[in-house]
Coordinates of C-alpha atoms in Angstrom, one line a residue:
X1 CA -3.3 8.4 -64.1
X2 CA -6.1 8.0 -61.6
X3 CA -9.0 10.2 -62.7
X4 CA -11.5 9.3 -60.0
X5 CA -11.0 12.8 -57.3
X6 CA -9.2 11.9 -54.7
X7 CA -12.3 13.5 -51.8
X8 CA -14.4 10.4 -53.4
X9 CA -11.6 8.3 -51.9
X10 CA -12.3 9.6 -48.3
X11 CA -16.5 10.0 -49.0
X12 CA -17.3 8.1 -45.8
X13 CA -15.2 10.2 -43.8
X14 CA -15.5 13.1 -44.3
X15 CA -19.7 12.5 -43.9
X16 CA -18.7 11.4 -40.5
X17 CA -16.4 13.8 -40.1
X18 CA -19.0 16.4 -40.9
X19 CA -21.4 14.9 -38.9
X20 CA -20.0 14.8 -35.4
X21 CA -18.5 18.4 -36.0
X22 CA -22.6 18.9 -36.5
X23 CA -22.8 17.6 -33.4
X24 CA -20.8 19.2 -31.4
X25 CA -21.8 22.7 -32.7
X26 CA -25.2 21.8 -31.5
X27 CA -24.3 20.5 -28.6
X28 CA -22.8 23.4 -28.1
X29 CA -25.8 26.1 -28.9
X30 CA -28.3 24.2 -26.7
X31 CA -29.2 25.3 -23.1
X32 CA -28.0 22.9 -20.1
X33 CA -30.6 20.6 -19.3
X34 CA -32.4 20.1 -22.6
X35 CA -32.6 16.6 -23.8
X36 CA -29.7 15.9 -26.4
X37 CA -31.6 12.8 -27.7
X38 CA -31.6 14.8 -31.2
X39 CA -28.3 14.5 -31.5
X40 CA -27.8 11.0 -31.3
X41 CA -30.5 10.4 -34.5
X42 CA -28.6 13.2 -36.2
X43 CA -25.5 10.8 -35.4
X44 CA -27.2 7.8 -36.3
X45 CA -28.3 9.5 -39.7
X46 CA -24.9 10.3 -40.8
X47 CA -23.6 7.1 -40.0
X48 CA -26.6 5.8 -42.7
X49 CA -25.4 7.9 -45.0
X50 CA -22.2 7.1 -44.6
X51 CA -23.0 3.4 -45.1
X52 CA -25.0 3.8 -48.1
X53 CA -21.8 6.1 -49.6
X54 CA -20.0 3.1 -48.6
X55 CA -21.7 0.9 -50.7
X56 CA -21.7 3.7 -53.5
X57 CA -17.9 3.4 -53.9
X58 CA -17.6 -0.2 -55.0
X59 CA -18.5 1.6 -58.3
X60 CA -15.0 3.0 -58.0
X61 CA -12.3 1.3 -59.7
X62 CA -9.4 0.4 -57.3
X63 CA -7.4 2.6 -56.7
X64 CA -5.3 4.9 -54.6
X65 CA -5.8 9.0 -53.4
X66 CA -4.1 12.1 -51.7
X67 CA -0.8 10.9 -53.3
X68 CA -1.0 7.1 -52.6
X69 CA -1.8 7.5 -48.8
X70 CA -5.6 5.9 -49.0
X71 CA -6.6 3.1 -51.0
X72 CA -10.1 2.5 -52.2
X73 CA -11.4 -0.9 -53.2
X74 CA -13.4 -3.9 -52.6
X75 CA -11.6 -4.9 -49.7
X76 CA -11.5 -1.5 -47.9
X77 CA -15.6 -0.6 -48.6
X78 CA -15.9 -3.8 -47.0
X79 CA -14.6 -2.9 -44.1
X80 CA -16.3 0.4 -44.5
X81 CA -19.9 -1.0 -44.3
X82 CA -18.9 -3.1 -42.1
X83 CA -17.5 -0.3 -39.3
X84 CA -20.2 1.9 -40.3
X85 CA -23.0 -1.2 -39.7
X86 CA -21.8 -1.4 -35.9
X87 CA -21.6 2.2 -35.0
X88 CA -25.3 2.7 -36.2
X89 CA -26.0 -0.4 -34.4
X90 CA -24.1 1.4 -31.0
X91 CA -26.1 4.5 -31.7
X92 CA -29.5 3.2 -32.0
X93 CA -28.7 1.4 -28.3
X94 CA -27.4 4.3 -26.9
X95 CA -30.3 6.3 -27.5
X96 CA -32.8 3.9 -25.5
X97 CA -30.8 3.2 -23.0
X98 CA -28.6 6.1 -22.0
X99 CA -29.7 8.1 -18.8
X100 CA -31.8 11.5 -20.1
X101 CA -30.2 13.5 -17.3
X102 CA -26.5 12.0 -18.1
X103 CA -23.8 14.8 -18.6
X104 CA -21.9 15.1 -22.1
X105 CA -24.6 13.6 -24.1
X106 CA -23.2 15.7 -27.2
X107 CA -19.7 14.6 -26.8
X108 CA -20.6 10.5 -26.4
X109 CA -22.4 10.8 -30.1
X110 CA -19.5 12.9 -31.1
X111 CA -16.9 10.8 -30.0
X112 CA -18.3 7.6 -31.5
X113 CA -18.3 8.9 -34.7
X114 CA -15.0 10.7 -34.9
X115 CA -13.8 7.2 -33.7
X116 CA -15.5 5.6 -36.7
X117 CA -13.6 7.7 -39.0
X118 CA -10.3 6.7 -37.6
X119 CA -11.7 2.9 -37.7
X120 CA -12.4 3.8 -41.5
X121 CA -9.4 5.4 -42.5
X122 CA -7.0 2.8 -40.8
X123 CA -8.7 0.2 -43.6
X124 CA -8.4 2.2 -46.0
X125 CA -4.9 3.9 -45.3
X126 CA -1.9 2.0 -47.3
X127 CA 0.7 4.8 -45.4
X128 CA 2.1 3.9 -42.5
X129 CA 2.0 7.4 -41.4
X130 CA -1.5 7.5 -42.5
X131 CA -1.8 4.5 -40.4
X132 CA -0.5 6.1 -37.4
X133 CA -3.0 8.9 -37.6
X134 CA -6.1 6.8 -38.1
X135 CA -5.0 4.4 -35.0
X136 CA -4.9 7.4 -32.7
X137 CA -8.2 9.2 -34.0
X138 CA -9.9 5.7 -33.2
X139 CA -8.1 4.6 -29.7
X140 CA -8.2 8.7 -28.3
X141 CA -12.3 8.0 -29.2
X142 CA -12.6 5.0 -27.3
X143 CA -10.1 5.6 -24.3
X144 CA -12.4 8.4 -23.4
X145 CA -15.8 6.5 -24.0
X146 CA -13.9 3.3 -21.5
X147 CA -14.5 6.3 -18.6
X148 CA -17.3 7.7 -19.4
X149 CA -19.1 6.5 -16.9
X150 CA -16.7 8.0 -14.4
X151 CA -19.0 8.5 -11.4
X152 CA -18.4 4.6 -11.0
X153 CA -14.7 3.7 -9.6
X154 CA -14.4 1.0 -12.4
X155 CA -14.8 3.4 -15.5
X156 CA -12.0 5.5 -14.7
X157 CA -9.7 2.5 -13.2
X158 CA -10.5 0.7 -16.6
X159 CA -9.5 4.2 -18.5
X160 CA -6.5 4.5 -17.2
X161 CA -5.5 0.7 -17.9
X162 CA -6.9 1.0 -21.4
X163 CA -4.5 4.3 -21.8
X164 CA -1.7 3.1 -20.3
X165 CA -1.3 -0.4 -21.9
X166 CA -2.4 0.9 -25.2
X167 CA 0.0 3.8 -25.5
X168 CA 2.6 1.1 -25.0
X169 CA 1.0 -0.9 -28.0
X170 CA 0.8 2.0 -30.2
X171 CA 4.6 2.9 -29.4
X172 CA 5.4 -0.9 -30.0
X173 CA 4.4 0.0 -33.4
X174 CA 5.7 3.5 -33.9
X175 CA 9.0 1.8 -33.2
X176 CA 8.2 -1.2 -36.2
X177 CA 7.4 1.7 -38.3
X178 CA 9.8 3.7 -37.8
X179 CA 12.7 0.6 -38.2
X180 CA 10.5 -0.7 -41.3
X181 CA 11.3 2.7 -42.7
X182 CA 15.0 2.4 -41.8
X183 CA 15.3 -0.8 -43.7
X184 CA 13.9 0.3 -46.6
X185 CA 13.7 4.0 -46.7
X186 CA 9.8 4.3 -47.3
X187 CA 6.7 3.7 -45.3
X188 CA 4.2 3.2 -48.6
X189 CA 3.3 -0.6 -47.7
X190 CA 3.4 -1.0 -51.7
X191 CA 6.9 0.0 -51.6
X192 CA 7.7 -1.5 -48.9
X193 CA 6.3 -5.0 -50.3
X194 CA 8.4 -4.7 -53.1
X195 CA 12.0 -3.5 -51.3
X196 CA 11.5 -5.8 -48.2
X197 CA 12.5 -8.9 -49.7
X198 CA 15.7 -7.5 -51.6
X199 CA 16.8 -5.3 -48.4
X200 CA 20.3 -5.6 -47.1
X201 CA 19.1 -5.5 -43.5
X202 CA 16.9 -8.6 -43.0
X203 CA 17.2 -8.4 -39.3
X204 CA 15.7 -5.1 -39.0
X205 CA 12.9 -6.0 -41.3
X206 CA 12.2 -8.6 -39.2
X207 CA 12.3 -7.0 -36.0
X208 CA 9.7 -4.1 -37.8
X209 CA 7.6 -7.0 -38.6
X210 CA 7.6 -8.3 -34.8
X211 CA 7.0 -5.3 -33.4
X212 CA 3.9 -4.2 -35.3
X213 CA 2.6 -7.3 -34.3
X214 CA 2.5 -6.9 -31.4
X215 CA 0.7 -3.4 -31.3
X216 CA -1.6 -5.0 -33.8
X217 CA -2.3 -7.9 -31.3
X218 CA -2.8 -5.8 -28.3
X219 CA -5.5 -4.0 -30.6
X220 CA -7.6 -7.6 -31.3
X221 CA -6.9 -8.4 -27.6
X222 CA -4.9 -11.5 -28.8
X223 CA -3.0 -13.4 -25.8
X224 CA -0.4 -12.5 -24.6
X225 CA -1.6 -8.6 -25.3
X226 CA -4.9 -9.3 -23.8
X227 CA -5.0 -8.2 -20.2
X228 CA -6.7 -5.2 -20.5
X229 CA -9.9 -6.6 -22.0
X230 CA -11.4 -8.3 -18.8
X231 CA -11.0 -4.9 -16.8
X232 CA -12.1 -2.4 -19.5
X233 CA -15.3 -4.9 -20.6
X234 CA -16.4 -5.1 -16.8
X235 CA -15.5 -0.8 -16.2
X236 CA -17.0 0.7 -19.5
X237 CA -21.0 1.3 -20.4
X238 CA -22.3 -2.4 -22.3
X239 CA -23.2 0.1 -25.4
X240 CA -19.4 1.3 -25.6
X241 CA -18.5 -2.6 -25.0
X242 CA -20.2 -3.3 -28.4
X243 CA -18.7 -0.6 -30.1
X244 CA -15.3 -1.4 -28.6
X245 CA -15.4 -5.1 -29.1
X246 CA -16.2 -4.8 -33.1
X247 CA -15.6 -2.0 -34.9
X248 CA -11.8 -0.9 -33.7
X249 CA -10.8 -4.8 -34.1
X250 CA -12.5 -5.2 -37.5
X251 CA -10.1 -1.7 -38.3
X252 CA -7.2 -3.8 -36.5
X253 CA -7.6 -7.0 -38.3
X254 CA -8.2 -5.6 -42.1
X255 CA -5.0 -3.5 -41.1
X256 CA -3.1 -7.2 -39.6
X257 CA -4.4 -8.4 -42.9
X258 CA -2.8 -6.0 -45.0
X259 CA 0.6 -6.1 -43.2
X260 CA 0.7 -9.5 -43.7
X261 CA -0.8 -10.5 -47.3
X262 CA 0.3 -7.3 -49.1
X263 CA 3.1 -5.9 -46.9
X264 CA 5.1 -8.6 -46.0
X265 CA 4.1 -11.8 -48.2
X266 CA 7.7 -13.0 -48.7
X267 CA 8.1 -13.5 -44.6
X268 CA 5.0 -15.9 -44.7
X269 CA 7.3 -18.3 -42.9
X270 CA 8.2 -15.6 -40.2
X271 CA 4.6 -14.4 -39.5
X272 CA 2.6 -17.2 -39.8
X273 CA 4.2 -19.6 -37.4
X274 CA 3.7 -16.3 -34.7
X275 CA 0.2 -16.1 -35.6
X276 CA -0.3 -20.1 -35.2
X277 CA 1.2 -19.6 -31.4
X278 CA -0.7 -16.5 -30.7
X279 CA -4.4 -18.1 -32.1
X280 CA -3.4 -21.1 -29.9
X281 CA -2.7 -19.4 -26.7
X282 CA -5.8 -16.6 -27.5
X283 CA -8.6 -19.6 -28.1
X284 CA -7.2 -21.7 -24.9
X285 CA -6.5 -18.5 -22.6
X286 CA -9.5 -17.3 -23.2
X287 CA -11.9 -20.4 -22.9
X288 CA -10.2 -21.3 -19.8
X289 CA -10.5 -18.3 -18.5
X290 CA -14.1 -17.8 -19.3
X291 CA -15.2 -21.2 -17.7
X292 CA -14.5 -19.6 -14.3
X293 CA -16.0 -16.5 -14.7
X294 CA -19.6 -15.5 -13.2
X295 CA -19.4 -11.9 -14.2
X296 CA -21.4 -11.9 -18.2
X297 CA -19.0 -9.0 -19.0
X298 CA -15.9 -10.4 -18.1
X299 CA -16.9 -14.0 -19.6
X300 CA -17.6 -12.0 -22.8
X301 CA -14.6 -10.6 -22.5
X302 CA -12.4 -13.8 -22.2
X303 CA -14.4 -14.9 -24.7
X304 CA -14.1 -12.1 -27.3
X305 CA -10.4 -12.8 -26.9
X306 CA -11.4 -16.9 -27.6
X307 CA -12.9 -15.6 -30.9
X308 CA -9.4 -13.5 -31.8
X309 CA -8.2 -16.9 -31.7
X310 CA -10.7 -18.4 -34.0
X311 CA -10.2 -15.7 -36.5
X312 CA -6.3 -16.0 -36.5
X313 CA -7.0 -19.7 -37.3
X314 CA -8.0 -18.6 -40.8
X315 CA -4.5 -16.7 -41.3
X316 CA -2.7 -20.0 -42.0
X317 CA -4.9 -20.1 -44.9
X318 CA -3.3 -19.9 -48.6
X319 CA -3.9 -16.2 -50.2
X320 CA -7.4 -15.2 -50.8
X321 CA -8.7 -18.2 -49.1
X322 CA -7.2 -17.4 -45.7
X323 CA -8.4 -13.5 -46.5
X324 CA -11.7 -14.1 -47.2
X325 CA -12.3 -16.4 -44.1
X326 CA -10.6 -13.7 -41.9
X327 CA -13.0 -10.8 -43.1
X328 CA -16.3 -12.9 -42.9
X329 CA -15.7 -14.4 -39.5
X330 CA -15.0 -10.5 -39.1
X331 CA -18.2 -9.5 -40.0
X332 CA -19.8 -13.0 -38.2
X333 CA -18.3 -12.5 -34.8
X334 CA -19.5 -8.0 -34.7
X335 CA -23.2 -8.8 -35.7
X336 CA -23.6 -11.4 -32.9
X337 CA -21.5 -9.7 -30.4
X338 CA -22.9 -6.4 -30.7
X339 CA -26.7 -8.1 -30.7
X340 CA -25.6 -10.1 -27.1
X341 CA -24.3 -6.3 -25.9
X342 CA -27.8 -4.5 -26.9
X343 CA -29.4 -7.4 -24.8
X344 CA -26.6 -7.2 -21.8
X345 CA -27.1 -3.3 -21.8
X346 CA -31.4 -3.8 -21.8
X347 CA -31.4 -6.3 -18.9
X348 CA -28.4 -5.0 -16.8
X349 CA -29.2 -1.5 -17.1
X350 CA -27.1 1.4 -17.6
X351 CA -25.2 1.2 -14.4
X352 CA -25.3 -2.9 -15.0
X353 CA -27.2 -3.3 -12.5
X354 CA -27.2 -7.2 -13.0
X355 CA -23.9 -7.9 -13.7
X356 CA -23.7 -12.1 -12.6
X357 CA -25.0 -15.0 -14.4
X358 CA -27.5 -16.0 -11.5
X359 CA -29.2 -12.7 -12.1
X360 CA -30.2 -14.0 -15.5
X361 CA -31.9 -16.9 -13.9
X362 CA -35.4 -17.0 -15.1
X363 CA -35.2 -14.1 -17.6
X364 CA -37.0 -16.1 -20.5
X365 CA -40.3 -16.5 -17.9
X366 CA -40.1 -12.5 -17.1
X367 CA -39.2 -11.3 -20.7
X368 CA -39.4 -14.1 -23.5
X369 CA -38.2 -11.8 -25.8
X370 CA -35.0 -10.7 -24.3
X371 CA -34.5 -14.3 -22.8
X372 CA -35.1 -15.7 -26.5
X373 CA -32.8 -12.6 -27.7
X374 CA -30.0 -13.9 -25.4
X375 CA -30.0 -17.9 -26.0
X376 CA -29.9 -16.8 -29.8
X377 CA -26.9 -15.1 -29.7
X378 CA -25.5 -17.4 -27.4
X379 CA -26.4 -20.1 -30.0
X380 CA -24.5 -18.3 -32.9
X381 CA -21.6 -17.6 -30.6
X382 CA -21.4 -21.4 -30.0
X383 CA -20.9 -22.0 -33.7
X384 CA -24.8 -23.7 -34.2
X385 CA -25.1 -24.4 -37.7
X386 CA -27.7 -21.7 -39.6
X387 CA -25.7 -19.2 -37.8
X388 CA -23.6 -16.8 -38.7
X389 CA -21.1 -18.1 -35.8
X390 CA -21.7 -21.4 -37.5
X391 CA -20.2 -20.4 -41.1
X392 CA -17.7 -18.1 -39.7
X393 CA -16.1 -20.7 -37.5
X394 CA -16.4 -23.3 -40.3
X395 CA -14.4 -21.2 -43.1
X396 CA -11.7 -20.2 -40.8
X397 CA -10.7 -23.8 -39.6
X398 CA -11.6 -25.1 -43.5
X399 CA -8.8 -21.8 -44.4
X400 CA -6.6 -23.0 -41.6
X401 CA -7.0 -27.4 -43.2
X402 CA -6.2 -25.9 -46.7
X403 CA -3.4 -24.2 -45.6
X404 CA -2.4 -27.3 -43.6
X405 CA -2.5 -26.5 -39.8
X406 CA -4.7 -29.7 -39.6
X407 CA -3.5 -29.3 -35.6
X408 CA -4.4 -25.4 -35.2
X409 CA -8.3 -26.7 -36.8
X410 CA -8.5 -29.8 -34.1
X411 CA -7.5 -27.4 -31.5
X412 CA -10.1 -24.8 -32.8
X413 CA -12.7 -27.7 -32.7
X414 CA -11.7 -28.8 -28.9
X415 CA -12.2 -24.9 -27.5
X416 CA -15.4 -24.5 -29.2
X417 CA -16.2 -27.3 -27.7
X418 CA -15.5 -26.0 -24.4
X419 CA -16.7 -22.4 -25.2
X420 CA -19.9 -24.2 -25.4
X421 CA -19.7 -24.8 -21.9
X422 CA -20.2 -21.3 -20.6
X423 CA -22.6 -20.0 -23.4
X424 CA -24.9 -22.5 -22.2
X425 CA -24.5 -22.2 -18.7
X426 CA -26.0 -18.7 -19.0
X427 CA -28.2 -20.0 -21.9
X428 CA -29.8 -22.5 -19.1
X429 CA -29.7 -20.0 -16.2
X430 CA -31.7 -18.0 -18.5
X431 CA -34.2 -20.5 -19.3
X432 CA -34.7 -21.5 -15.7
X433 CA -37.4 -20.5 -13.6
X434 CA -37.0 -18.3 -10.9
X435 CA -36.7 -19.8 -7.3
X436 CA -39.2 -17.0 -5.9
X437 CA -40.4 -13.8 -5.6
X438 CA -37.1 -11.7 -4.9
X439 CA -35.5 -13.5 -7.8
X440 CA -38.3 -12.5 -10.2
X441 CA -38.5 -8.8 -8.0
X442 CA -34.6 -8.4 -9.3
X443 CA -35.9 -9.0 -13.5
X444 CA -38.0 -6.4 -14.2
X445 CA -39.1 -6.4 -17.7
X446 CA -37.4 -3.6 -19.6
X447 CA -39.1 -2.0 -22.0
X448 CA -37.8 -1.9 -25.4
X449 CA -37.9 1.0 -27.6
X450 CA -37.7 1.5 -31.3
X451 CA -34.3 2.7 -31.7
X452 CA -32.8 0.1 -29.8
X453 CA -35.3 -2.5 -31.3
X454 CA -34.4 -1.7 -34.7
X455 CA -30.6 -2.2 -33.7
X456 CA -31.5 -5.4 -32.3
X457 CA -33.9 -6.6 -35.4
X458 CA -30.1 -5.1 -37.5
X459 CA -27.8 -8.0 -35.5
X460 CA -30.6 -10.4 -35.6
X461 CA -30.6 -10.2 -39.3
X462 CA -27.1 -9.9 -39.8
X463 CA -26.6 -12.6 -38.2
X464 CA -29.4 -14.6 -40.0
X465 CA -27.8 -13.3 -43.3
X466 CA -24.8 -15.0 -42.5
X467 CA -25.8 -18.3 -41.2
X468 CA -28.2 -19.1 -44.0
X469 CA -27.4 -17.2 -47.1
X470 CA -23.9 -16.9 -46.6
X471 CA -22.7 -16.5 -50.4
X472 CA -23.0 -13.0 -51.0
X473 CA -21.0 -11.7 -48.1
X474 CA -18.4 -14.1 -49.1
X475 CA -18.7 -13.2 -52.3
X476 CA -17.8 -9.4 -51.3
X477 CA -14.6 -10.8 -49.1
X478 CA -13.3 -12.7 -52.2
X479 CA -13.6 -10.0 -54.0
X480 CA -12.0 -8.0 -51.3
X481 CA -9.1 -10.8 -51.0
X482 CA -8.5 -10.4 -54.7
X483 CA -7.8 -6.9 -54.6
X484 CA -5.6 -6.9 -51.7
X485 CA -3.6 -9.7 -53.1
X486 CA -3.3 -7.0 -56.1
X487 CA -2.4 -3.8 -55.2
X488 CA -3.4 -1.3 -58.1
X489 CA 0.0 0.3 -59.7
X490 CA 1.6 3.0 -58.1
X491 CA 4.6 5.5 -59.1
X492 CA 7.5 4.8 -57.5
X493 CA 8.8 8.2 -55.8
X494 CA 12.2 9.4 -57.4
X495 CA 13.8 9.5 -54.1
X496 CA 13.0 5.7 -53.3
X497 CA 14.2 4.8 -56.4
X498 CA 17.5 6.9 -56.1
X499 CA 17.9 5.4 -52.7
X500 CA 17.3 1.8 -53.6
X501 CA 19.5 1.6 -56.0
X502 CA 22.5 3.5 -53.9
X503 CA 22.2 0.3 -51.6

């Protein structure tokens, strides 16, 4: 008998819960035309706090709530500080650089944090149902942020691509669930674990496993399922690409990870063969694809789906090893990505107003700091030891060696290589100075302010964190990989058993 209340479960949130209903309401009871900058501190605030209650409920033992739908434990509040570390990080650059006289203020803080508790509660959830409902509080959030800058023809054009291709995804894996639930007559994944490998209908198990793959994939912008990401990157506000790029993959991958490791571990030799192809294509398509871009959003793009690949590598790893790679290079890949966003957003503007690599040419001369900002990121993203890029790329491949896809590391290797290629191009065109006048005329120096410096100074650090005194965040992921590889003891419902043993 659990005695730990089942609302401590769910503390994170329900305070973000709580806290973009706050903000609505007073969205709602100021005049039109007063500055809503309040609200996005109040959102930033509850976001702390739901980060520091976070980290208050490793205290809990593991263990399940709300009649085994939610799951609380190492792994989870990982994922949970993790989620609520990029969304403050969002929210601190929103509030600098999002227009004063912009429409809907209220309902962009509000959004982003009502799609942090989906993010939340899909890591957390261990019902598929549950699951179902999480996915769709998190996508519904960031389908509508992909347009909110709608007065421009690309933010609605990448809306309606982001809709469209991710309803299919989520019905790809409505359909898994719903056939997963067929074959075994629950949709607990601890029950599910236990019945898959002993159910009569392997074929439909393994046609449920294949089919929330794929909605998972399309999530992480994995190749094949990664055409929308180019398109959406290059339509949506750079402070909605950070958020987007981070927070609802780390949800996707600690869910990928848990159908996988704890939902379907006895089809190891089904899943991880697909994963092996899918990293493959994912690091090649998208370095490729990157070396020819001159757009800086688009090339992140291609690249983001590069670094799906990377973190897939570590899925051919052996049990907690290949777990723990997967949620640090996690955590690795969002403080450096959202950091390279905050400096995209500063020196492109809102409207990204500089949206080519020439137009960063000379941006070290005119602003050292950004132009230092930039080439650091680019550093870590190039997998430069000291880095966090370094470390994350360096578990995942040793993950992918130990479980012995020597070929899937060497392949790893040879795209970072040409990643490397790119990120320095635009780390050069940085550093250069600029031809004349006009060029310098088109870098004004943006002024930085404190909410959007203290998000930068949060990536920086992460990132630092990571690359230099890795061992306690891997320590956390271990522990994390334990716990998922043991699921806590559950009651088996009267009707599964009834049913299980009618078959």
């Amino acid at each position: 008998m659990n005695a730990v209340p089942d609302i401590y479960r769910i503390l994170p949130e329900v305070v973000l819960t709580i806290t973009g209903v706050l903000v609505m309401l007073t969205d709602a009871s100021m005049a039109p035309g007063r500055s809503r900058r309040g609200l996005g501190w109040v959102a930033a605030f509850g976001t702390t706090l739901a980060l520091l209650v976070s980290e208050w409920q490793l205290s809990l033992p593991t263990g399940s709530g709300f009649s085994d739908t939610v799951e609380t434990s190492p792994f989870t509040v990982f994922f949970h500080m993790l989620i609520c570390g990029i969304v403050l990080v969002t929210l601190l650059i929103s509030l600098d650089t999002l227009p004063e006289n912009s429409h809907h203020q209220g309902e962009y803080y509000a959004l982003i944090t009502f799609g942090a508790v989906g993010m939340c509660l899909l890591t957390s959830a261990v019902e598929l149902l549950m699951v179902f409902i999480a996915l769709e509080i998190s996508s519904i959030s960031t389908y509508v942020l992909a347009c909110y800058r709608k007065q421009t023809g690309r933010g609605p054009e990448s809306a309606i691509k982001y809709f469209l291709l991710g309803s299919f995804a989520t019905a790809f894996l409505l359909y898994g669930i719903a056939m997963v639930f067929g074959a075994t007559g629950t949709t607990s994944v601890y029950e599910i674990a236990r019945a898959a490998s002993t159910a009569q209908n392997q074929g439909l198990i393994h046609a449920a496993l294949a089919l929330m793959l794929v909605g998972i994939l399309f999530k992480v912008s994995a190749a094949p399922f990664h055409v929308w990401t180019p398109d959406v990157y290059e339509g949506a506000p750079s402070p909605v690409v950070a958020l987007m790029s981070t927070a609802p993959k780390a949800a996707a991958f600690a869910f990928l990870l848990r159908v996988v490791y704890e939902m379907f571990p006895t089809l190891r030799s089904v899943w991880s063969p697909a994963l092996w192809v899918v990293a493959v294509l994912s690091m090649t398509v998208g370095n490729l694809a990157a070396l020819r871009q001159q757009n800086v959003k688009r090339m992140l793009a291609y690249s983001s789906i590069a670094h799906a690949g990377y973190l897939l590598a570590a899925f051919a790893g052996f049990g907690a090893s290949g777990i723990a790679a997967a949620s640090f290079y996690t955590a690795a890949y969002a403080a450096m990505n959202v950091g390279i966003f905050a400096v995209v957003t500063l020196v492109g503007g809102y409207d990204d107003e500089r949206p080519l690599i020439p137009d960063y040419k000379g941006l070290l001369h005119r602003s050292p700091l950004l132009g230092s900002l930039l080439i650091f990121f680019l550093v870590s993203l190039v997998g430069i030891p000291f880095t966090g890029g370094f470390f994350g790329k360096f578990y995942s491949f040793s993950a992918a060696v130990g479980g012995g896809a020597v070929l899937l590391a060497v392949i790893g290797l040879l795209n970072s290589g040409v990643a490397a290629a790119y990120y320095l191009r635009l780390a050069f065109t940085a550093a250069q100075r600029p031809d004349d006048e006009t060029n310098e005329a088109r870098l004004p120096i943006v002024p930085m302010g404190i909410a959007v410096g203290a998000g930068l100074l949060f990536a920086i650090g992460a990132t630092l964190v990571l690359g230099i005194a890795p061992g306690t965040v891997l320590h956390i992921t271990e522990s994390g990989a334990h716990t998922l590889q043991a699921p806590p003891a559950m009651s088996i419902a009267p009707e599964v058993t009834a049913r299980r043993a009618n078959q």
